[in-house]
Tab-separated table of C-alpha atoms and ligand atoms in Angstrom:
chain	number	residue	atom	x	y	z
A	1	UNK	CA	4.268	42.308	6.086
A	2	UNK	CA	4.420	43.370	9.786
A	3	UNK	CA	2.353	41.036	11.971
A	4	UNK	CA	-0.704	42.635	13.634
A	5	UNK	CA	-0.668	43.157	17.391
A	6	UNK	CA	-4.275	42.039	17.903
A	7	UNK	CA	-6.532	39.373	16.371
A	8	UNK	CA	-9.566	37.289	17.267
A	9	UNK	CA	-7.951	33.822	17.250
A	10	UNK	CA	-4.210	33.294	17.704
A	11	UNK	CA	-3.277	29.979	16.073
A	12	UNK	CA	-0.044	28.174	16.950
A	13	UNK	CA	1.172	25.834	14.175
A	14	UNK	CA	0.829	25.821	10.376
A	15	UNK	CA	0.184	22.091	10.010
A	16	UNK	CA	-3.121	20.898	8.533
A	17	UNK	CA	-5.044	21.695	11.762
A	18	UNK	CA	-3.860	25.315	12.074
A	19	UNK	CA	-4.083	26.091	8.355
A	20	UNK	CA	-7.543	24.576	7.921
A	21	UNK	CA	-8.853	26.323	11.037
A	22	UNK	CA	-7.558	29.694	9.817
A	23	UNK	CA	-9.123	29.188	6.404
A	24	UNK	CA	-12.529	28.060	7.706
A	25	UNK	CA	-12.611	30.937	10.205
A	26	UNK	CA	-11.863	33.369	7.390
A	27	UNK	CA	-14.703	31.958	5.269
A	28	UNK	CA	-17.021	32.668	8.226
A	29	UNK	CA	-15.629	36.167	8.864
A	30	UNK	CA	-13.383	35.480	11.869
A	31	UNK	CA	-9.799	36.846	11.809
A	32	UNK	CA	-6.728	34.907	12.927
A	33	UNK	CA	-2.931	34.988	12.909
A	34	UNK	CA	-0.844	31.812	12.538
A	35	UNK	CA	2.549	31.468	14.266
A	36	UNK	CA	4.725	28.678	12.846
A	37	UNK	CA	8.105	27.633	14.265
A	38	UNK	CA	9.474	26.319	10.951
A	39	UNK	CA	10.066	27.832	7.514
A	40	UNK	CA	7.538	27.610	4.683
A	41	UNK	CA	9.889	25.321	2.698
A	42	UNK	CA	10.179	22.930	5.615
A	43	UNK	CA	6.422	22.787	6.224
A	44	UNK	CA	5.678	22.271	2.518
A	45	UNK	CA	8.319	19.558	2.169
A	46	UNK	CA	7.204	17.181	4.958
A	47	UNK	CA	5.909	13.804	3.736
A	48	UNK	CA	3.145	12.446	5.943
A	49	UNK	CA	-0.388	11.096	5.554
A	50	UNK	CA	-2.080	10.237	2.273
A	51	UNK	CA	-5.727	9.206	2.745
A	52	UNK	CA	-8.622	11.667	3.137
A	53	UNK	CA	-12.068	10.742	4.423
A	54	UNK	CA	-15.048	12.224	2.554
A	55	UNK	CA	-15.775	14.408	5.599
A	56	UNK	CA	-12.282	15.902	5.334
A	57	UNK	CA	-12.796	16.511	1.614
A	58	UNK	CA	-16.098	18.304	2.409
A	59	UNK	CA	-14.287	20.578	4.878
A	60	UNK	CA	-11.629	21.392	2.268
A	61	UNK	CA	-14.469	22.241	-0.123
A	62	UNK	CA	-16.055	24.503	2.506
A	63	UNK	CA	-12.638	26.124	2.910
A	64	UNK	CA	-12.511	26.742	-0.862
A	65	UNK	CA	-9.301	24.759	-1.393
A	66	UNK	CA	-10.521	21.582	-3.103
A	67	UNK	CA	-10.074	22.370	-6.825
A	68	UNK	CA	-6.694	20.649	-7.243
A	69	UNK	CA	-7.794	17.887	-4.896
A	70	UNK	CA	-10.745	17.157	-7.206
A	71	UNK	CA	-8.487	17.204	-10.274
A	72	UNK	CA	-5.603	15.134	-8.911
A	73	UNK	CA	-6.990	13.114	-5.955
A	74	UNK	CA	-7.537	9.402	-6.545
A	75	UNK	CA	-10.914	7.993	-5.483
A	76	UNK	CA	-10.568	4.612	-3.762
A	77	UNK	CA	-13.686	2.466	-3.365
A	78	UNK	CA	-11.950	-0.224	-1.329
A	79	UNK	CA	-8.783	-1.560	0.218
A	80	UNK	CA	-7.050	-4.951	0.431
A	81	UNK	CA	-5.988	-6.614	3.663
A	82	UNK	CA	-3.244	-9.155	2.911
A	83	UNK	CA	-3.439	-12.338	4.956
A	84	UNK	CA	-1.543	-15.587	4.309
A	85	UNK	CA	-1.057	-14.602	0.694
A	86	UNK	CA	-4.847	-14.191	0.143
A	87	UNK	CA	-5.913	-10.546	0.101
A	88	UNK	CA	-9.319	-9.774	1.619
A	89	UNK	CA	-10.937	-6.950	-0.355
A	90	UNK	CA	-12.978	-4.542	1.733
A	91	UNK	CA	-15.547	-2.961	-0.573
A	92	UNK	CA	-16.118	0.490	0.946
A	93	UNK	CA	-18.601	1.515	-1.699
A	94	UNK	CA	-20.711	-1.643	-1.521
A	95	UNK	CA	-20.636	-1.802	2.282
A	96	UNK	CA	-21.028	1.890	3.173
A	97	UNK	CA	-21.779	3.803	-0.045
A	98	UNK	CA	-18.655	5.895	0.612
A	99	UNK	CA	-15.071	6.128	-0.639
A	100	UNK	CA	-11.783	7.718	0.453
A	101	UNK	CA	-9.548	10.027	-1.574
A	102	UNK	CA	-5.799	9.516	-1.885
A	103	UNK	CA	-4.203	12.984	-1.905
A	104	UNK	CA	-1.032	13.687	0.082
A	105	UNK	CA	-0.961	15.783	3.229
A	106	UNK	CA	1.883	17.677	1.554
A	107	UNK	CA	-0.511	18.769	-1.201
A	108	UNK	CA	-3.286	19.659	1.272
A	109	UNK	CA	-0.783	21.821	3.153
A	110	UNK	CA	0.444	23.553	-0.019
A	111	UNK	CA	-3.132	24.305	-1.145
A	112	UNK	CA	-4.039	25.750	2.271
A	113	UNK	CA	-0.893	27.909	2.454
A	114	UNK	CA	-1.473	29.254	-1.073
A	115	UNK	CA	-5.100	30.166	-0.204
A	116	UNK	CA	-4.067	31.770	3.074
A	117	UNK	CA	-1.403	33.929	1.462
A	118	UNK	CA	-3.623	34.873	-1.502
A	119	UNK	CA	-6.261	36.098	0.971
A	120	UNK	CA	-3.815	38.370	2.841
A	121	UNK	CA	-3.989	36.170	5.931
A	122	UNK	CA	-0.961	36.355	8.175
A	123	UNK	CA	1.389	33.421	8.697
A	124	UNK	CA	4.451	34.253	10.774
A	125	UNK	CA	7.141	31.756	9.697
A	126	UNK	CA	10.075	30.839	11.943
A	127	UNK	CA	8.420	32.212	15.085
A	128	UNK	CA	10.793	31.119	17.865
A	129	UNK	CA	10.104	30.734	21.586
A	130	UNK	CA	6.324	31.087	21.350
A	131	UNK	CA	4.893	31.659	24.848
A	132	UNK	CA	1.203	31.571	25.832
A	133	UNK	CA	0.110	34.151	28.426
A	134	UNK	CA	-3.140	34.642	30.335
A	135	UNK	CA	-4.789	31.419	29.158
A	136	UNK	CA	-7.220	31.413	32.055
A	137	UNK	CA	-8.006	35.134	32.228
A	138	UNK	CA	-9.926	37.019	29.570
A	139	UNK	CA	-6.877	38.612	27.935
A	140	UNK	CA	-4.848	35.819	26.332
A	141	UNK	CA	-1.628	36.871	24.615
A	142	UNK	CA	1.073	35.229	22.559
A	143	UNK	CA	4.674	36.337	22.463
A	144	UNK	CA	7.523	35.145	20.231
A	145	UNK	CA	10.883	36.050	18.746
A	146	UNK	CA	11.398	36.574	15.017
A	147	UNK	CA	13.990	38.474	13.001
A	148	UNK	CA	15.894	39.250	16.218
A	149	UNK	CA	12.866	41.040	17.732
A	150	UNK	CA	10.291	40.348	20.418
A	151	UNK	CA	6.655	40.301	19.225
A	152	UNK	CA	3.302	40.182	21.004
A	153	UNK	CA	-0.223	39.395	19.848
A	154	UNK	CA	-3.367	39.953	21.912
A	155	UNK	CA	-6.293	37.682	21.055
A	156	UNK	CA	-9.661	36.438	22.330
A	157	UNK	CA	-8.771	32.758	22.016
A	158	UNK	CA	-5.690	30.631	21.380
A	159	UNK	CA	-5.881	27.530	19.174
A	160	UNK	CA	-3.066	25.083	19.988
A	161	UNK	CA	-2.484	23.360	16.641
A	162	UNK	CA	1.240	22.783	17.139
A	163	UNK	CA	1.436	19.014	17.013
A	164	UNK	CA	2.583	16.464	19.555
A	165	UNK	CA	5.839	18.248	20.475
A	166	UNK	CA	4.368	21.756	20.528
A	167	UNK	CA	4.255	24.285	23.331
A	168	UNK	CA	0.452	24.535	23.722
A	169	UNK	CA	-0.287	21.312	25.567
A	170	UNK	CA	2.836	21.851	27.679
A	171	UNK	CA	1.448	25.238	28.772
A	172	UNK	CA	-1.456	23.564	30.572
A	173	UNK	CA	-0.689	22.779	34.238
A	174	UNK	CA	-0.098	18.997	34.464
A	175	UNK	CA	-2.784	18.642	37.146
A	176	UNK	CA	-5.410	19.956	34.710
A	177	UNK	CA	-4.784	17.250	32.070
A	178	UNK	CA	-5.166	13.492	32.057
A	179	UNK	CA	-3.065	11.689	29.461
A	180	UNK	CA	-3.529	8.181	28.091
A	181	UNK	CA	-0.714	6.569	26.145
A	182	UNK	CA	0.469	3.402	24.460
A	183	UNK	CA	3.884	3.317	22.789
A	184	UNK	CA	4.264	0.419	20.342
A	185	UNK	CA	7.578	-1.478	20.289
A	186	UNK	CA	8.071	-1.041	16.526
A	187	UNK	CA	8.134	1.676	13.870
A	188	UNK	CA	7.342	2.165	10.185
A	189	UNK	CA	10.073	2.622	7.631
A	190	UNK	CA	8.541	4.599	4.762
A	191	UNK	CA	9.823	5.232	1.256
A	192	UNK	CA	8.571	7.419	-1.542
A	193	UNK	CA	9.566	6.501	-5.115
A	194	UNK	CA	8.652	7.740	-8.573
A	195	UNK	CA	7.357	4.383	-9.782
A	196	UNK	CA	3.773	3.302	-10.569
A	197	UNK	CA	1.902	1.728	-7.611
A	198	UNK	CA	1.715	-2.098	-7.560
A	199	UNK	CA	-2.062	-2.062	-7.121
A	200	UNK	CA	-4.849	0.431	-7.828
A	201	UNK	CA	-5.925	0.177	-4.159
A	202	UNK	CA	-3.939	0.216	-0.897
A	203	UNK	CA	-2.736	-3.120	0.502
A	204	UNK	CA	-2.250	-3.571	4.265
A	205	UNK	CA	-0.481	-6.904	4.853
A	206	UNK	CA	0.111	-9.031	7.914
A	207	UNK	CA	3.140	-11.292	7.405
A	208	UNK	CA	5.332	-13.405	9.727
A	209	UNK	CA	8.235	-11.079	8.819
A	210	UNK	CA	6.213	-8.031	9.882
A	211	UNK	CA	3.584	-5.618	8.549
A	212	UNK	CA	3.807	-3.947	5.126
A	213	UNK	CA	1.692	-1.301	3.390
A	214	UNK	CA	1.523	-0.435	-0.295
A	215	UNK	CA	0.183	3.071	-0.815
A	216	UNK	CA	0.565	5.817	-3.397
A	217	UNK	CA	0.474	9.538	-4.069
A	218	UNK	CA	-0.371	9.474	-7.796
A	219	UNK	CA	-0.386	7.039	-10.739
A	220	UNK	CA	3.386	7.585	-10.992
A	221	UNK	CA	4.429	7.972	-7.347
A	222	UNK	CA	4.324	5.164	-4.763
A	223	UNK	CA	4.517	5.237	-0.988
A	224	UNK	CA	5.466	1.995	0.781
A	225	UNK	CA	6.019	1.106	4.435
A	226	UNK	CA	7.523	-1.873	6.284
A	227	UNK	CA	7.361	-2.554	10.011
A	228	UNK	CA	10.830	-2.059	11.524
A	229	UNK	CA	12.538	-1.568	14.884
A	230	UNK	CA	11.888	1.745	16.693
A	231	UNK	CA	15.577	2.647	16.739
A	232	UNK	CA	16.157	1.537	13.157
A	233	UNK	CA	19.392	2.537	11.450
A	234	UNK	CA	18.499	3.735	7.950
A	235	UNK	CA	21.949	2.657	6.684
A	236	UNK	CA	20.843	-0.923	7.310
A	237	UNK	CA	18.012	-0.407	4.803
A	238	UNK	CA	19.383	0.299	1.331
A	239	UNK	CA	16.592	0.543	-1.253
A	240	UNK	CA	17.240	-2.993	-2.559
A	241	UNK	CA	16.568	-4.490	0.884
A	242	UNK	CA	13.298	-2.553	1.233
A	243	UNK	CA	12.041	-3.706	-2.172
A	244	UNK	CA	12.932	-7.336	-1.342
A	245	UNK	CA	11.149	-7.109	1.987
A	246	UNK	CA	8.076	-5.529	0.392
A	247	UNK	CA	7.851	-8.304	-2.202
A	248	UNK	CA	7.986	-10.959	0.517
A	249	UNK	CA	5.533	-9.304	2.863
A	250	UNK	CA	2.961	-8.099	0.311
A	251	UNK	CA	2.808	-11.573	-1.269
A	252	UNK	CA	3.387	-12.947	-4.781
A	253	UNK	CA	0.368	-11.324	-6.487
A	254	UNK	CA	1.447	-7.814	-5.462
A	255	UNK	CA	5.160	-8.615	-5.876
A	256	UNK	CA	4.573	-9.455	-9.535
A	257	UNK	CA	3.424	-5.860	-10.074
A	258	UNK	CA	5.982	-4.005	-7.950
A	259	UNK	CA	8.116	-1.625	-10.000
A	260	UNK	CA	11.305	-0.800	-8.105
A	261	UNK	CA	13.255	2.434	-8.350
A	262	UNK	CA	15.388	4.801	-6.272
A	263	UNK	CA	13.735	6.196	-3.149
A	264	UNK	CA	13.276	9.987	-3.090
A	265	UNK	CA	12.461	10.016	0.638
A	266	UNK	CA	13.120	7.496	3.378
A	267	UNK	CA	12.288	7.868	7.072
A	268	UNK	CA	11.276	5.971	10.207
A	269	UNK	CA	8.149	6.964	12.164
A	270	UNK	CA	7.448	5.713	15.694
A	271	UNK	CA	3.953	4.381	16.485
A	272	UNK	CA	2.024	5.743	19.427
A	273	UNK	CA	-1.542	6.066	20.729
A	274	UNK	CA	-2.002	9.157	22.912
A	275	UNK	CA	-4.900	11.274	24.180
A	276	UNK	CA	-4.799	14.352	26.423
A	277	UNK	CA	-8.097	15.314	28.043
A	278	UNK	CA	-9.729	17.765	28.208
A	279	UNK	CA	-8.800	19.460	24.930
A	280	UNK	CA	-9.404	22.903	26.445
A	281	UNK	CA	-7.931	24.931	29.268
A	282	UNK	CA	-9.474	28.370	29.765
A	283	UNK	CA	-9.242	30.174	26.429
A	284	UNK	CA	-6.758	27.674	24.958
A	285	UNK	CA	-8.256	25.015	22.675
A	286	UNK	CA	-6.127	22.084	21.466
A	287	UNK	CA	-6.743	20.535	18.032
A	288	UNK	CA	-5.083	17.724	16.056
A	289	UNK	CA	-1.817	16.074	17.105
A	290	UNK	CA	-1.402	18.633	19.917
A	291	UNK	CA	-4.137	16.704	21.743
A	292	UNK	CA	-3.921	13.167	20.364
A	293	UNK	CA	-1.831	10.767	18.312
A	294	UNK	CA	-2.911	7.594	16.539
A	295	UNK	CA	-0.653	4.970	14.983
A	296	UNK	CA	-0.888	5.421	11.180
A	297	UNK	CA	-2.463	1.983	10.521
A	298	UNK	CA	-5.896	3.363	9.689
A	299	UNK	CA	-4.907	6.703	8.161
A	300	UNK	CA	-6.754	8.625	10.855
A	301	UNK	CA	-4.233	11.285	12.094
A	302	UNK	CA	-4.898	13.976	9.520
A	303	UNK	CA	-8.626	13.214	9.383
A	304	UNK	CA	-8.961	13.610	13.161
A	305	UNK	CA	-7.188	16.958	12.975
A	306	UNK	CA	-9.834	17.972	10.408
A	307	UNK	CA	-12.804	16.893	12.538
A	308	UNK	CA	-11.436	18.721	15.615
A	309	UNK	CA	-11.094	21.848	13.494
A	310	UNK	CA	-14.670	21.491	12.258
A	311	UNK	CA	-16.021	21.417	15.839
A	312	UNK	CA	-13.745	24.246	16.998
A	313	UNK	CA	-14.525	26.492	14.040
A	314	UNK	CA	-18.265	25.960	14.490
A	315	UNK	CA	-17.987	26.861	18.204
A	316	UNK	CA	-15.903	29.996	17.572
A	317	UNK	CA	-18.182	31.207	14.793
A	318	UNK	CA	-21.252	30.664	17.037
A	319	UNK	CA	-19.540	32.709	19.752
A	320	UNK	CA	-18.797	35.638	17.420
A	321	UNK	CA	-22.328	35.535	15.941
A	322	UNK	CA	-24.356	35.125	19.128
A	323	UNK	CA	-22.037	35.653	22.102
A	324	UNK	CA	-22.934	32.144	23.305
A	325	UNK	CA	-20.124	30.027	24.759
A	326	UNK	CA	-22.195	26.815	24.819
A	327	UNK	CA	-20.425	25.136	21.911
A	328	UNK	CA	-17.016	26.259	23.164
A	329	UNK	CA	-17.862	24.680	26.516
A	330	UNK	CA	-18.848	21.441	24.762
A	331	UNK	CA	-15.888	21.416	22.334
A	332	UNK	CA	-13.665	19.026	24.274
A	333	UNK	CA	-16.395	16.443	24.945
A	334	UNK	CA	-17.668	16.610	21.361
A	335	UNK	CA	-14.211	16.229	19.813
A	336	UNK	CA	-13.062	13.524	22.246
A	337	UNK	CA	-16.098	11.334	21.543
A	338	UNK	CA	-14.925	11.019	17.919
A	339	UNK	CA	-11.235	10.906	18.842
A	340	UNK	CA	-11.669	7.872	21.094
A	341	UNK	CA	-13.461	5.910	18.364
A	342	UNK	CA	-10.621	6.615	15.931
A	343	UNK	CA	-8.110	5.676	18.645
A	344	UNK	CA	-9.904	2.366	19.074
A	345	UNK	CA	-9.922	1.649	15.325
A	346	UNK	CA	-6.251	2.582	14.826
A	347	UNK	CA	-5.189	0.491	17.835
A	348	UNK	CA	-7.246	-2.477	16.572
A	349	UNK	CA	-5.812	-2.308	13.025
A	350	UNK	CA	-2.302	-1.971	14.454
A	351	UNK	CA	-2.727	-4.902	16.834
A	352	UNK	CA	-4.226	-7.143	14.150
A	353	UNK	CA	-1.555	-6.554	11.524
A	354	UNK	CA	1.862	-6.114	13.189
A	355	UNK	CA	4.319	-8.769	14.245
A	356	UNK	CA	4.822	-8.529	17.982
A	357	UNK	CA	5.017	-12.111	19.120
A	358	UNK	CA	6.253	-15.435	17.880
A	359	UNK	CA	4.133	-16.971	15.107
A	360	UNK	CA	3.339	-19.892	17.462
A	361	UNK	CA	2.087	-17.631	20.268
A	362	UNK	CA	-1.505	-17.194	21.423
A	363	UNK	CA	-1.426	-13.556	20.218
A	364	UNK	CA	-0.434	-14.560	16.678
A	365	UNK	CA	-3.228	-17.130	16.676
A	366	UNK	CA	-5.663	-14.377	17.687
A	367	UNK	CA	-4.463	-12.216	14.777
A	368	UNK	CA	-5.022	-15.048	12.299
A	369	UNK	CA	-8.461	-15.788	13.765
A	370	UNK	CA	-9.371	-12.104	13.513
A	371	UNK	CA	-8.335	-12.045	9.859
A	372	UNK	CA	-10.105	-15.344	9.079
A	373	UNK	CA	-13.250	-13.876	10.594
A	374	UNK	CA	-12.828	-10.690	8.568
A	375	UNK	CA	-12.454	-12.775	5.405
A	376	UNK	CA	-15.683	-14.696	6.084
A	377	UNK	CA	-18.018	-12.113	7.597
A	378	UNK	CA	-19.752	-9.277	5.786
A	379	UNK	CA	-20.589	-7.802	9.206
A	380	UNK	CA	-16.885	-7.697	10.159
A	381	UNK	CA	-16.003	-6.140	6.802
A	382	UNK	CA	-18.685	-3.494	7.320
A	383	UNK	CA	-17.202	-2.581	10.703
A	384	UNK	CA	-13.783	-2.076	9.119
A	385	UNK	CA	-15.214	-0.184	6.135
A	386	UNK	CA	-17.366	2.269	8.111
A	387	UNK	CA	-14.458	3.164	10.388
A	388	UNK	CA	-11.952	3.453	7.540
A	389	UNK	CA	-14.128	5.769	5.431
A	390	UNK	CA	-14.686	7.841	8.575
A	391	UNK	CA	-17.391	8.037	11.223
A	392	UNK	CA	-19.744	11.020	10.809
A	393	UNK	CA	-18.749	14.387	12.318
B	401	RFL	P1	1.347	18.861	12.626
B	401	RFL	O1	1.210	18.454	11.198
B	401	RFL	O2	2.407	18.200	13.433
B	401	RFL	O3	1.575	20.436	12.627
B	401	RFL	C1	1.968	21.123	13.780
B	401	RFL	C2	2.696	22.377	13.358
B	401	RFL	O4	3.054	23.130	14.521
B	401	RFL	C3	4.400	23.580	14.383
B	401	RFL	N1	4.929	23.806	15.729
B	401	RFL	C4	5.068	25.037	16.285
B	401	RFL	N2	4.792	26.252	15.825
B	401	RFL	C5	5.047	27.320	16.630
B	401	RFL	N3	5.574	27.190	17.882
B	401	RFL	C6	5.863	25.979	18.391
B	401	RFL	N4	6.366	25.858	19.619
B	401	RFL	C7	5.609	24.835	17.585
B	401	RFL	N5	5.772	23.495	17.760
B	401	RFL	C8	5.350	22.903	16.634
B	401	RFL	C9	5.090	22.463	13.624
B	401	RFL	O5	6.285	22.901	12.974
B	401	RFL	C10	4.005	22.075	12.635
B	401	RFL	O6	4.085	22.813	11.446
B	401	RFL	O7	-0.036	18.676	13.421
B	401	RFL	P2	-1.568	18.814	12.930
B	401	RFL	O8	-1.773	20.085	12.177
B	401	RFL	O9	-2.372	18.518	14.119
B	401	RFL	O10	-1.773	17.665	11.852
B	401	RFL	C11	-1.764	16.328	12.221
B	401	RFL	C12	-1.156	15.481	11.101
B	401	RFL	O11	0.012	16.092	10.610
B	401	RFL	C13	-0.820	14.104	11.653
B	401	RFL	O12	-1.909	13.562	12.379
B	401	RFL	C14	-0.466	13.090	10.574
B	401	RFL	O13	0.482	13.535	9.662
B	401	RFL	C15	0.087	11.878	11.319
B	401	RFL	N6	0.886	11.065	10.453
B	401	RFL	C16	0.243	10.284	9.600
B	401	RFL	N7	-1.112	10.244	9.625
B	401	RFL	C17	-1.769	9.479	8.764
B	401	RFL	O14	-3.011	9.485	8.785
B	401	RFL	N8	-1.064	8.688	7.859
B	401	RFL	C18	0.314	8.723	7.798
B	401	RFL	O15	0.919	8.070	6.985
B	401	RFL	C19	1.011	9.523	8.688
B	401	RFL	N9	2.356	9.563	8.663
B	401	RFL	C20	2.291	11.136	10.478
B	401	RFL	C21	3.020	10.384	9.547
B	401	RFL	C22	2.989	11.938	11.405
B	401	RFL	C23	4.391	11.976	11.435
B	401	RFL	N10	5.034	12.789	12.447
B	401	RFL	C24	4.249	13.661	13.304
B	401	RFL	C25	6.351	12.703	12.837
B	401	RFL	C26	4.411	10.429	9.535
B	401	RFL	C27	5.109	11.234	10.465
B	401	RFL	C28	6.601	11.244	10.346
B	402	PHB	C1	0.242	6.872	3.186
B	402	PHB	O1	-0.047	6.821	1.979
B	402	PHB	O2	1.206	7.545	3.609
B	402	PHB	C2	-0.569	6.103	4.149
B	402	PHB	C3	-1.718	5.474	3.732
B	402	PHB	C4	-2.465	4.747	4.645
B	402	PHB	C5	-2.052	4.654	5.961
B	402	PHB	C6	-0.917	5.299	6.374
B	402	PHB	C7	-0.155	6.021	5.468
B	402	PHB	O3	-2.789	3.919	6.829
């Protein structure tokens, strides 16, 4: 299908932010074109986040792509925080009345792509050298190369949904953005394996050997992580070593239920906190990882992309219905207020649970005190629960 030369919203990136924005806009009668640098196979094959807040599920319902999610997603009413071999159960349902849903980002992405293509919406795959033009005048344009040809798209607005390494944020003059960043001196080594999960709920564990997380994708597919070095050599981590490390770090109760098996995916992710403000420059609006990154220790990355998209979609739809730019003008402040709270929560979870200092250090003592307090205080558990299930949009 030839790509159109004009649309209302030009969207860069077919990750969850770009795909969900396109779908929600369509539901509300606003047209868009998505430009994606990678192939469909690549985008559908990436293994990333796994936990959806109820607010994210509601947006997927509004977008009309929640049928499979409701059939296959796993409802989790709580989570366990492993501490000195004694897990602390955080009862989301009892403390907040809410739950989270375990359903992989890969599946969310596949559902959104299928809906987009079924509805005749354009996705340009393998769009190379995307360039943003006229961001600050009233005639924004996107150009790119595909199939050996130069293409151009005129639009009213550009949505920069192209992730942390994308071109959108880099197209804003450095003087117009303030960035805030913390790079953590460790990474997560993740594996996916077709074995039953060791627990029916997620386990986040602090251990003197380093952090570990037991997660899942389905009753027959597990996702595990161990804290590792940033520059970790995957050859140093054969599956047997990862399983051994998981058994030690998750503690004997979980270890007794771990089923081992060959990994079907293995990768190292760096951990970073990052915010670029404001999330708008002229007619360019940033959403998701293009504007901010959280470390994964609170499962907030994908959910923040969804809340940004909610605010941006609402503002664009209001503009097309009424001509008012008020919500567009408030978009950055509205989105950032929620982003910073999720940044704080993800940073706090990361700091509490990872090994960074010697076990005899003051910092390690603070971590243990934090966890002891969490174990003994309903108020502390409520704070964790209400942030984990997601603050309201
Ligand atoms: P995405 O998913 O990165 O999608 C951006 C899309 O833009 C495309 N792109 C371009 N397209 C056109 N032109 C260009 N110049 C382009 N540059 C990039 C990319 O190919 C891509 O398709 O961002 P989005 O939509 O904002 O979604 C955000 C989430 O993906 C992200 O927050 C989470 O996945 C973060 N994250 C995790 N979050 C969790 O909550 N739990 C996790 O376990 C978790 N694991 C992860 C992760 C992110 C990872 N990354 C980014 C390396 C594991 C990894 C490895
Ligand atoms: C995952 O299942 O990939 C996952 C779950 C919870 C997190 C991070 C990743 O905090």
